[in-house]
Structures are given as C-alpha cells and as structure tokens.
Amino acid sequence: MKNVEKYTRGYFMPPESCMDWTEKEYIQKAPAWCSVDLRDGNQALVVPMSLEEKLEFFKFLVKIGFKEIEVGFPAASETEYEFVRTLIEQNLIPDDVVIQVLTQSREHIIQKTFQSLQGAKRAIVHLYNSTSVAQREQVFQKSKEEIIDIAVSGAKLLQKYAAEMEGDFQFEYSPESFTGTEMEFALDICNQVLDVWQPTSENKVIINLPSTVSLSMPHVYASQIEYISRHLKYRENVILSLHPHNDRGCAVADAEMGVLAGGERVEGTLFGNGERTGNVDIITLALNMYSQGVDPGLDLSNMPEVASVYEETTGMKVYDRQPYGGKLVFAAFSGSHQDAIAKGIKWREEKQCDHWNVPYLLIDPKDIGRQYDGDVIRINSQSGKGGIGYLLEQKYGFDMPKKMRECFGYQIKGVSDHQHKELKPEEIYGIFMQSFVNMDSPVTFHSAHFIHPDDFEATVAVAVRGVPQEFKAWGNGRLDAVSAALQKGLGIDYTLVTYKEHALETSSKSRAAAYVGIVDKDNQPYWGVGVHNDIITASVKALISAIDNMLKAH
C-alpha cells in the first residue's frame, strides 16, 4: 500500500520491563464491571436513545447484574441531565447499584454534575482530562505542567462540591488517551490526583486507564498497566480500572491481558457498541471467563433476551457471528462438524461427564439460552447425515439406522441445494414423514394375522392401487412371513437387509418406530418407517413403506 511511511508507532513503552503478567495462565477472578452503554454506547448511536429507552436499558443492566453503571454526562445536555434526575427522583436505583457520571475538569461542568446528583445515595464521579502528546500539542497546546494543573484543580473541585452535599461519593480519574501518553507522565499525573484525594481503605478511589484509541498490540497495553500498577501511590486503596476501545480489533485481548497485569475493574458495553469500532465487549469478556470455569458475576443465561433488548433499545443489530450473542455462533452447517458435535453430545450424556468438552462448542449453548436442535445443528446443502440424523432424533425421537441416515442426508442436502436455502427442523421432519413413514401407495396395509404351530404363517390384507387383496405365506418369524407373502402376492423380488425398532416416547402407551431397509435385484436400497402403538404393526408398516418406495422408483 502507498503512504505506509506516514505511520509510526504512537504508543510509549514503560521505562522498565513490565512482563510479570505473562506468567499468569488465566484470569482467576472476574473484575468489577461498569457498563458505559448509556454514555459511550449511547453517544455512538446514529439516533441516541430516548429517555424511555434509556430507562428500559438501565433496568435491564440492573437485571443482568451490573453493580456500576455510567448513566451519562449530565452537564453535556438537558437529556443527559434529565435522565440522571429521573433515576434519582423515581427511586429507580437499587441500593446495591451505584451510578456513575462523567465530567470534564471545568468548574461549571463539575458544579452542574453535582447538581444532577442531588438526592443520590451513592455515586461515582468520573473526572477526566486528556494527556496524550497529540492532545497536548494539537488540541490544548499546553505543557505537561498545565495539563497536570487541569487534573489537580478538577480533583480539588470534586472534593469541594462533594463536601457540600449529602450522599456517598466515590471519585474516579482517567488520563484520557492514556495509551498515547508517556508512561512516566501518565503515572505522575495519576499520583498527583491521588495526593489530592488521599484514598483510604474506607474511601477507595478509581484510577481508570483508557485505551481511548488503541495504538498497539495487546501485550503493550498490559505492560503499560503493570507499570502504573507497580508505581501508583496508595496502591492498596486504589481500584485500577481499564477502558479499552477496539480500533485495532483487540479490545477484548487488551482487557484480558490488562486484568492479568493488575486491572481490577473494566468499563465496557454490551456487544462492544461505542465510538468508531467500539468499546470492549463485556459479554465476550464475561463469557470467556465463564468458559474457563470462572463466575463472571453477570447473568447472561438468556442470551436471546439480551440481544433482543439491546437491539430494541439501541436500534443496533447483533452481528450473526458476534461471539456468544450472534444467532449463528454455535451453528454448524458442515457435515463433519455436525457429526462430531452430535457424537460429542451423545458421548457426554452416556458418560455423565461433569465437565464440558464437546468438539467445536466452546461452551454448552444451553447455558446461555440456546438449543442444540435450532441453534447448533443447522441444515443446508453443506450438512451431513450425522447432523440431520441428530436433529430428527433430538427433536422428534427418530433414531434412524446408520445407512438410512446417509440416504436421508443426501436427500435433504439435495432439497436444500435445489431451493438454495437453509431447511428448518419442521421442514426436514415433514420431508421425512412424507418420504418414509406409514406410506400407503401403491400398497396400503390393512391387517396381518399369524398362526405358528412350528413356523409362522402370515395372512396379509392389503389394497394394491385401491384393489383389496389378501396374501399368505410361511416364514421363520412374523416379519419374514409377511415379507414372503408380499413378495409372492405382488410378484416382486427384494432382500430385507436392515431392521431396527425403538420406542418413540417413554410412557406405557408410547408409540413404537420400526425401520426397514431392503435392496432390489440391482442392489439399490429402499427405506421405510412404521409408527404404531403395536410393534408388529409398526414393523409391517415399515416394510410396506419400503416396498412402496421401491415400486415408485421402478
């Protein structure tokens, strides 16, 4: 590509090696979560949420377990201000939930921010100012000392206004554009803010380190976090928070490595909605931890509901392949994948396994409200016999013989390929019933009677193209006798090669399903299925269904 020479690495490595985090294998405890959907997420929408939509979203965030929710920038607009006032005046904030509000380091903005919090029992007041080289030189045109003064004066103003009001206020400071800031300077400005606030074990403060614009590979961000974590003053009384953005598509990795490096709190949004390419996706982060046996502290057990509320309130769409939340994230169309999944689930059920380890499925879809038959095994022209057979077995109870699964699989793939579409379970079931089950043309079964002094003699009553007929023959079993009678009476020749039966339900009045496979003189296979409360009747119906398929083909 042209113009590559204009780009340089705009981040700053710590002045010392900060790679201790690499020795940790996985995140052992979920961080504190702060949803910024109502601020970062909302300001990124083409059409921002209405007051009613914000209220609905807030209640849903509470429902799924968020204990910290950034509700807006109250001094930025009347809509933001009114939302905060509505939450407080209508007593919509549960006692175990704290709201967070954002403010710049300017006195009139800080004053209005505290006005919006009048009557709040608890709140986090989030102060920020930008510290990066680009912002200092190009936007503010101020020296490092002047940037520090902005932060320190803002910190003092937060103390001043908080002291004048009732309520429990916790302070948070962000050196915005942290990743584009020299690490020594970022540390210095954070420590000078901490010197103002003097945090204690009873009154901890939050230092939030945002990847406002993602400038590096994730390990660099983690090293930056470790450096700040090592050298922060009052460290035991500071909650170190992360706020990654997704410009490089690495926000989740940034957050995960940042937590390993000392981050104790993460600010993000559902499905990563935010400015530009978005904020870090808390759902992905939380369920990544869940997949490794760590309780994320959020209830994401009904992912279809989470996606629905998100789409309704924001007007955004959850991408079909969005991790965990997309409609197709568990979907297997490939025949080999379907076969492996089906066998894995069956093996797990048979072995009564305590731990999840199914091919191609990171977590059990049922744990987040998804189903195997509708969300995992999906049928199109790429599907195979394993998935198609598994779907019919799980949803409708039909456990076809292996060879019949192969035959039916090719049939379904042909239908999907011809129609150029995915086939729904009910469509596949309909094709199965129409193609194999209790068929009655050209031969219709009426009854069968048996006598067996030594061998079996069968008397079979049928109608052939509407004409009633009765056939008799001997055999070494009931089905063999019926088969001999039908071959003799109809003047046909075939070999019965497969027979299988099982109950379709578990009750005492359950129906039986029987499967019969025959091959004609050219060794071509034909299949039939019989369903009836009586297993003998089901078996005869299965045989006649196979014969009907053979006669139609001939």
XYZ file of C-alpha atoms in Angstrom:
554
model
C 0.000 0.000 0.000
C 1.045 3.596 -0.566
C 1.892 6.094 2.170
C 2.911 3.492 4.727
C 5.855 5.690 5.683
C 3.493 8.241 7.267
C 2.630 5.832 10.095
C 4.758 5.300 13.176
C 4.183 3.573 16.494
C 2.410 6.229 18.523
C 2.480 4.458 21.879
C 5.022 4.550 24.707
C 6.543 1.526 26.377
C 7.218 1.650 30.108
C 10.777 2.688 31.065
C 11.335 -0.727 32.675
C 10.443 -4.318 31.872
C 6.824 -4.996 32.909
C 6.117 -8.537 31.823
C 5.315 -10.311 35.080
C 1.724 -10.675 33.896
C 2.858 -13.136 31.216
C 3.496 -15.756 33.899
C -0.214 -15.923 34.718
C -2.184 -18.565 32.837
C -5.734 -17.255 33.108
C -7.962 -14.769 34.914
C -8.910 -16.356 38.221
C -11.471 -13.791 39.383
C -13.820 -11.599 37.394
C -13.155 -7.860 37.597
C -15.756 -5.385 38.734
C -17.879 -4.471 35.719
C -19.010 -0.962 34.860
C -21.405 -0.625 31.947
C -20.896 2.526 29.898
C -23.691 1.664 27.440
C -25.695 4.718 28.475
C -22.764 7.066 27.865
C -20.141 5.758 25.412
C -22.652 3.413 23.824
C -25.403 5.991 23.549
C -23.236 8.760 22.096
C -22.122 6.346 19.369
C -25.669 5.759 18.114
C -26.908 7.452 14.958
C -30.151 8.134 16.827
C -29.432 8.337 20.576
C -31.805 6.566 22.933
C -34.884 8.346 24.177
C -35.487 8.772 27.906
C -37.837 5.786 27.887
C -35.312 3.615 26.057
C -32.570 4.649 28.462
C -34.747 3.733 31.423
C -35.532 0.343 29.896
C -31.853 -0.286 29.197
C -30.857 0.784 32.715
C -33.358 -1.601 34.287
C -32.097 -4.419 32.099
C -28.474 -3.738 33.030
C -29.522 -3.982 36.664
C -31.416 -7.206 35.946
C -28.385 -8.985 34.500
C -26.206 -7.980 37.417
C -24.300 -4.749 36.782
C -23.478 -3.001 40.055
C -21.848 0.050 38.476
C -23.497 1.844 35.568
C -22.277 5.039 33.950
C -25.501 6.871 33.216
C -24.223 9.874 31.326
C -22.522 13.237 31.169
C -25.176 15.329 32.936
C -23.613 18.679 32.059
C -23.429 17.838 28.351
C -27.139 18.187 27.562
C -30.560 18.522 29.149
C -31.440 14.993 28.035
C -28.460 13.555 29.941
C -29.235 15.724 32.966
C -32.909 14.773 32.949
C -32.099 11.070 32.782
C -29.976 11.258 35.938
C -32.687 13.239 37.721
C -35.360 10.713 36.676
C -33.354 7.801 38.060
C -32.930 9.579 41.390
C -36.364 11.154 41.757
C -38.238 7.983 40.786
C -36.062 5.920 43.119
C -35.015 3.573 40.286
C -31.504 2.884 41.569
C -31.314 -0.257 43.746
C -29.342 0.034 46.974
C -26.662 -2.338 45.699
C -26.157 -0.411 42.432
C -24.109 2.753 42.075
C -24.484 5.163 39.173
C -21.502 6.866 37.597
C -21.437 10.288 35.952
C -18.781 11.787 33.740
C -17.339 15.277 33.959
C -14.549 17.313 32.456
C -12.202 19.235 34.709
C -14.040 22.568 34.411
C -15.778 24.152 37.377
C -19.143 24.990 35.821
C -19.368 21.446 34.421
C -18.422 19.893 37.770
C -20.956 22.114 39.540
C -23.799 21.039 37.250
C -22.706 17.418 37.544
C -23.146 17.543 41.324
C -26.468 19.348 40.927
C -27.703 16.436 38.885
C -26.782 14.093 41.749
C -28.824 15.926 44.380
C -30.600 13.261 46.440
C -28.491 10.343 45.244
C -27.468 7.947 47.999
C -24.291 6.898 46.189
C -22.494 7.861 43.011
C -19.148 7.647 41.273
C -17.997 10.984 39.864
C -15.667 10.331 36.958
C -13.204 13.136 36.219
C -11.073 13.105 33.089
C -8.743 15.202 31.012
C -6.644 14.260 28.022
C -2.933 13.655 28.490
C -1.517 12.285 25.216
C 1.206 14.001 23.228
C -1.180 14.570 20.313
C -3.869 16.119 22.507
C -1.423 18.278 24.467
C 0.278 19.641 21.349
C -2.548 19.838 18.839
C -5.766 20.372 20.809
C -4.899 22.074 24.085
C -1.474 23.452 23.185
C -0.433 23.187 26.823
C 2.634 21.967 28.634
C 2.748 18.919 30.871
C 2.589 21.165 33.923
C -0.528 22.884 32.627
C -2.195 19.520 31.890
C -1.395 18.348 35.426
C -2.885 21.551 36.800
C -6.152 20.838 34.953
C -6.351 17.411 36.583
C -5.369 18.548 40.064
C -7.733 21.522 40.080
C -10.549 19.249 38.960
C -9.736 16.773 41.716
C -9.923 19.557 44.282
C -13.255 20.761 42.888
C -14.715 17.262 43.219
C -13.739 17.285 46.884
C -15.223 20.749 47.366
C -18.644 20.011 45.853
C -18.899 16.559 47.384
C -18.320 18.048 50.840
C -21.231 20.445 50.315
C -23.726 17.683 49.514
C -25.258 14.725 51.254
C -24.516 11.351 49.764
C -21.682 8.885 49.421
C -19.451 9.925 46.517
C -16.563 7.920 45.133
C -14.042 9.601 42.839
C -12.598 8.295 39.605
C -9.880 9.799 37.444
C -8.986 8.980 33.824
C -5.955 10.301 31.971
C -7.850 10.206 28.695
C -5.782 8.994 25.710
C -3.575 7.153 28.202
C -2.077 4.851 25.555
C -0.650 7.839 23.648
C 0.890 9.314 26.790
C 4.444 8.879 28.035
C 4.187 6.353 30.859
C 6.192 8.420 33.338
C 3.888 11.375 32.722
C 0.739 9.267 32.991
C 1.995 7.929 36.316
C 2.889 11.398 37.552
C -0.499 12.916 36.789
C -2.361 10.000 38.394
C -0.232 10.222 41.531
C -0.755 13.963 41.819
C -4.531 13.450 41.627
C -4.218 10.741 44.293
C -2.281 13.124 46.512
C -5.306 15.419 46.430
C -7.833 12.703 47.189
C -5.742 10.792 49.761
C -7.609 7.497 49.366
C -8.106 5.193 52.343
C -9.322 1.632 52.780
C -12.769 3.018 53.669
C -12.764 5.535 50.824
C -11.018 3.993 47.819
C -10.699 5.847 44.542
C -10.654 4.578 40.975
C -7.825 5.224 38.548
C -9.090 4.375 35.078
C -6.570 3.834 32.272
C -8.329 4.066 28.918
C -7.104 2.799 25.616
C -9.016 5.731 24.173
C -7.517 4.945 20.798
C -5.956 1.520 20.501
C -2.397 2.141 19.326
C -0.562 -1.097 19.998
C -0.680 -4.843 20.281
C -2.400 -6.024 23.478
C 0.781 -7.028 25.290
C 1.968 -3.418 25.160
C -1.214 -2.207 26.879
C -0.755 -4.899 29.517
C 2.823 -3.788 30.160
C 1.626 -0.189 30.495
C -0.980 -1.310 33.036
C 1.584 -3.306 35.012
C 3.912 -0.304 35.130
C 1.236 2.021 36.501
C 0.029 -0.636 38.928
C 3.547 -1.103 40.294
C 4.188 2.557 40.920
C 0.849 4.100 41.900
C 0.793 5.755 45.288
C -1.747 4.438 47.820
C -1.953 1.303 45.666
C -3.837 -0.770 48.224
C -6.538 1.910 48.311
C -6.805 2.358 44.549
C -9.084 0.372 42.250
C -7.258 0.109 38.940
C -9.761 0.244 36.074
C -9.456 -0.469 32.341
C -11.371 1.146 29.480
C -10.238 -0.361 26.145
C -11.504 0.721 22.754
C -11.471 -1.529 19.711
C -9.740 0.430 16.926
C -7.388 -2.478 16.181
C -9.974 -5.166 16.931
C -8.056 -6.088 20.083
C -10.199 -4.630 22.872
C -11.057 -7.996 24.416
C -7.423 -9.097 24.375
C -6.382 -5.707 25.783
C -8.801 -6.120 28.661
C -7.903 -9.743 29.392
C -4.171 -9.060 29.407
C -4.773 -5.821 31.308
C -6.566 -7.717 34.064
C -3.649 -10.147 34.281
C -1.386 -7.099 34.614
C -3.255 -5.614 37.571
C -6.600 -4.303 36.321
C -9.385 -4.863 38.844
C -12.280 -3.233 37.040
C -13.410 -2.984 33.405
C -15.570 -0.348 31.760
C -17.272 -1.558 28.596
C -20.525 -2.093 26.759
C -22.837 -4.893 25.695
C -21.679 -6.279 22.347
C -18.936 -3.639 22.196
C -21.099 -0.748 20.994
C -19.127 2.501 21.120
C -17.360 5.166 19.134
C -15.538 4.158 15.945
C -15.088 0.384 16.130
C -16.481 0.318 19.640
C -15.657 -0.237 23.285
C -14.639 -3.545 24.779
C -17.439 -6.130 24.646
C -18.268 -7.088 28.233
C -20.367 -10.055 27.109
C -17.393 -11.607 25.331
C -15.102 -10.893 28.269
C -17.524 -12.310 30.815
C -18.301 -15.482 28.881
C -14.644 -16.043 28.034
C -14.101 -16.283 31.787
C -17.168 -18.476 32.172
C -15.776 -20.866 29.551
C -12.776 -21.434 31.835
C -14.759 -22.054 34.989
C -14.717 -18.509 36.397
C -18.022 -16.999 37.526
C -18.282 -13.669 35.669
C -20.765 -12.229 38.159
C -23.267 -11.371 35.411
C -26.373 -13.340 34.472
C -26.077 -13.987 30.743
C -28.117 -17.198 30.825
C -30.688 -15.831 28.373
C -28.616 -14.502 25.507
C -31.566 -14.240 23.087
C -33.221 -11.834 25.554
C -30.009 -9.832 25.981
C -29.676 -9.445 22.215
C -33.355 -8.558 21.824
C -33.339 -5.821 24.482
C -30.106 -4.417 23.081
C -31.475 -4.275 19.538
C -34.824 -2.794 20.580
C -33.364 -0.008 22.720
C -30.340 0.964 20.620
C -31.529 0.262 17.093
C -28.259 -1.596 16.514
C -28.048 -5.183 15.302
C -26.142 -8.054 16.841
C -23.973 -9.498 14.089
C -24.831 -13.142 13.341
C -21.266 -14.203 14.146
C -20.844 -11.945 17.203
C -19.135 -14.072 19.891
C -21.684 -15.788 22.120
C -24.554 -13.456 21.191
C -24.910 -13.910 17.436
C -27.589 -16.189 16.028
C -25.038 -18.330 14.192
C -22.158 -18.544 16.681
C -22.969 -22.129 17.617
C -24.391 -23.096 14.232
C -22.756 -25.994 12.439
C -23.678 -26.429 8.772
C -20.662 -28.562 7.878
C -21.408 -32.265 7.864
C -18.173 -33.239 9.632
C -18.724 -30.596 12.317
C -22.306 -31.712 12.841
C -21.262 -35.326 13.137
C -18.573 -34.503 15.702
C -20.925 -32.328 17.752
C -23.697 -34.918 17.705
C -21.325 -37.696 18.754
C -19.740 -35.489 21.396
C -23.053 -34.582 22.994
C -24.188 -38.217 22.942
C -20.876 -39.384 24.429
C -21.155 -36.790 27.173
C -24.691 -37.886 28.026
C -23.716 -41.553 28.108
C -20.642 -40.945 30.261
C -22.481 -38.438 32.517
C -19.490 -36.087 32.321
C -19.080 -33.336 34.881
C -17.054 -31.085 32.605
C -17.828 -29.702 29.174
C -15.608 -30.867 26.332
C -17.630 -31.173 23.121
C -15.951 -30.724 19.722
C -16.482 -27.310 18.122
C -18.504 -25.948 21.075
C -16.574 -23.727 23.483
C -19.438 -23.706 25.992
C -22.747 -25.514 26.322
C -25.198 -23.409 24.271
C -27.974 -24.304 26.726
C -26.142 -22.376 29.462
C -26.878 -19.127 27.637
C -30.375 -19.959 26.459
C -29.665 -21.619 23.116
C -30.847 -25.041 21.883
C -28.944 -27.817 20.118
C -31.609 -28.536 17.517
C -32.399 -24.984 16.467
C -29.183 -23.096 17.197
C -26.385 -25.648 16.836
C -27.359 -28.234 14.224
C -28.455 -26.172 11.217
C -29.243 -27.860 7.914
C -28.317 -26.723 4.418
C -26.612 -28.203 1.372
C -23.324 -28.460 3.300
C -24.815 -30.608 6.058
C -24.226 -34.300 6.584
C -26.038 -37.375 7.743
C -24.820 -37.000 11.318
C -26.368 -33.604 11.884
C -29.595 -34.399 10.072
C -29.980 -37.646 11.967
C -29.166 -35.974 15.271
C -31.763 -33.281 14.674
C -34.515 -35.821 13.964
C -33.522 -37.866 16.994
C -33.307 -34.968 19.448
C -36.359 -33.052 18.317
C -38.683 -35.815 17.113
C -37.325 -39.060 18.578
C -36.434 -40.886 15.336
C -33.125 -42.753 15.633
C -32.536 -43.953 12.065
C -30.145 -46.799 11.199
C -26.738 -45.569 10.075
C -27.277 -46.427 6.386
C -30.684 -44.756 6.376
C -29.176 -41.604 7.861
C -26.798 -41.495 4.930
C -29.618 -41.949 2.406
C -31.841 -39.330 4.032
C -28.875 -36.969 4.431
C -28.258 -36.938 0.686
C -31.961 -36.348 0.077
C -32.072 -33.342 2.409
C -28.868 -31.863 1.013
C -30.380 -32.143 -2.460
C -33.542 -30.327 -1.406
C -31.545 -27.548 0.275
C -29.225 -27.215 -2.707
C -32.131 -27.069 -5.162
C -34.045 -24.491 -3.096
C -30.893 -22.514 -2.194
C -31.877 -22.158 1.446
C -31.458 -23.486 4.942
C -34.090 -26.047 5.952
C -35.849 -25.636 9.287
C -36.339 -28.657 11.575
C -40.058 -28.785 10.835
C -39.345 -28.841 7.081
C -36.903 -31.732 7.484
C -39.407 -33.580 9.645
C -42.091 -33.051 7.005
C -39.853 -34.465 4.265
C -39.013 -37.454 6.472
C -42.668 -38.204 7.213
C -43.703 -37.803 3.588
C -40.821 -39.900 2.253
C -40.747 -42.835 4.659
C -43.383 -43.032 7.387
C -46.551 -45.192 7.168
C -46.734 -44.917 3.392
C -49.898 -46.227 1.685
C -49.356 -46.010 -2.055
C -49.377 -48.029 -4.215
C -49.739 -50.671 -1.469
C -51.973 -49.909 1.522
C -51.747 -52.087 4.620
C -54.972 -53.200 6.325
C -54.160 -56.119 8.650
C -51.965 -59.138 9.295
C -52.825 -62.363 11.138
C -50.470 -65.130 12.207
C -50.593 -68.810 13.113
C -47.463 -70.618 14.221
C -47.530 -74.274 15.140
C -43.853 -74.565 14.183
C -43.097 -71.718 11.784
C -45.188 -68.601 11.205
C -47.934 -68.347 8.619
C -48.991 -64.803 7.797
C -52.234 -63.693 6.210
C -51.771 -60.118 4.989
C -54.684 -57.938 3.858
C -53.710 -55.018 1.652
C -55.067 -52.835 -1.114
C -52.988 -52.509 -4.274
C -53.830 -49.276 -6.073
C -57.190 -49.377 -4.296
C -57.974 -53.036 -5.043
C -58.297 -55.210 -1.876
C -56.136 -58.341 -1.883
C -55.057 -60.993 0.595
C -51.727 -62.854 0.547
C -50.460 -65.835 2.561
C -47.003 -67.303 3.139
C -44.774 -69.024 5.688
C -41.664 -67.604 7.316
C -39.299 -68.089 10.255
C -40.741 -65.087 12.053
C -43.674 -62.691 11.748
C -41.925 -60.080 9.620
C -40.264 -62.751 7.496
C -43.645 -64.371 6.876
C -45.238 -61.020 5.922
C -42.300 -60.292 3.615
C -42.665 -63.674 1.896
C -46.410 -63.121 1.447
C -45.916 -59.689 -0.077
C -43.149 -60.807 -2.457
C -45.257 -63.752 -3.630
C -48.542 -61.826 -3.896
C -47.097 -58.719 -5.534
C -44.688 -60.595 -7.781
C -41.644 -58.632 -6.615
C -38.167 -59.576 -5.531
C -36.030 -57.911 -2.867
C -33.832 -58.745 0.124
C -34.560 -57.454 3.624
C -31.191 -56.232 4.927
C -31.902 -53.918 7.877
C -34.395 -53.924 10.703
C -34.432 -51.663 13.773
C -37.053 -50.676 16.323
C -37.342 -48.415 19.368
C -39.940 -46.582 21.457
C -40.709 -43.017 20.434
C -41.894 -41.969 23.883
C -41.272 -43.147 27.438
C -44.848 -43.630 28.680
C -46.615 -47.005 28.955
C -48.719 -46.060 25.919
C -45.768 -44.954 23.834
C -45.637 -45.497 20.105
C -43.018 -47.702 18.508
C -40.927 -46.772 15.499
C -39.647 -49.522 13.190
C -37.169 -49.110 10.343
C -36.825 -51.495 7.410
C -34.205 -51.429 4.677
C -34.498 -53.568 1.535
C -32.436 -53.861 -1.623
C -33.766 -54.823 -5.039
C -32.136 -57.230 -7.523
C -29.823 -54.391 -8.653
C -28.742 -53.884 -5.044
C -30.449 -50.469 -4.811
C -31.549 -49.631 -1.240
C -35.044 -48.500 -0.213
C -36.212 -47.489 3.242
C -39.453 -47.408 5.141
C -40.550 -46.402 8.636
C -43.605 -47.597 10.520
C -45.071 -45.860 13.564
C -47.779 -47.522 15.660
C -48.633 -48.415 19.254
C -48.131 -52.096 18.352
C -44.559 -53.014 17.386
C -45.660 -55.767 14.924
C -47.978 -53.357 13.132
C -45.209 -50.737 13.093
C -42.809 -53.304 11.592
C -45.236 -54.314 8.825
C -45.961 -50.666 8.029
C -42.212 -50.017 7.787
C -41.786 -52.950 5.368
C -44.696 -51.833 3.183
C -43.337 -48.253 3.191
C -40.005 -49.560 1.896
C -41.813 -51.639 -0.747
C -43.892 -48.611 -1.787
C -40.682 -46.593 -2.268
C -39.206 -49.388 -4.373
C -42.337 -49.732 -6.520
C -42.489 -45.980 -7.090
C -38.854 -45.935 -8.148
C -39.371 -48.860 -10.535
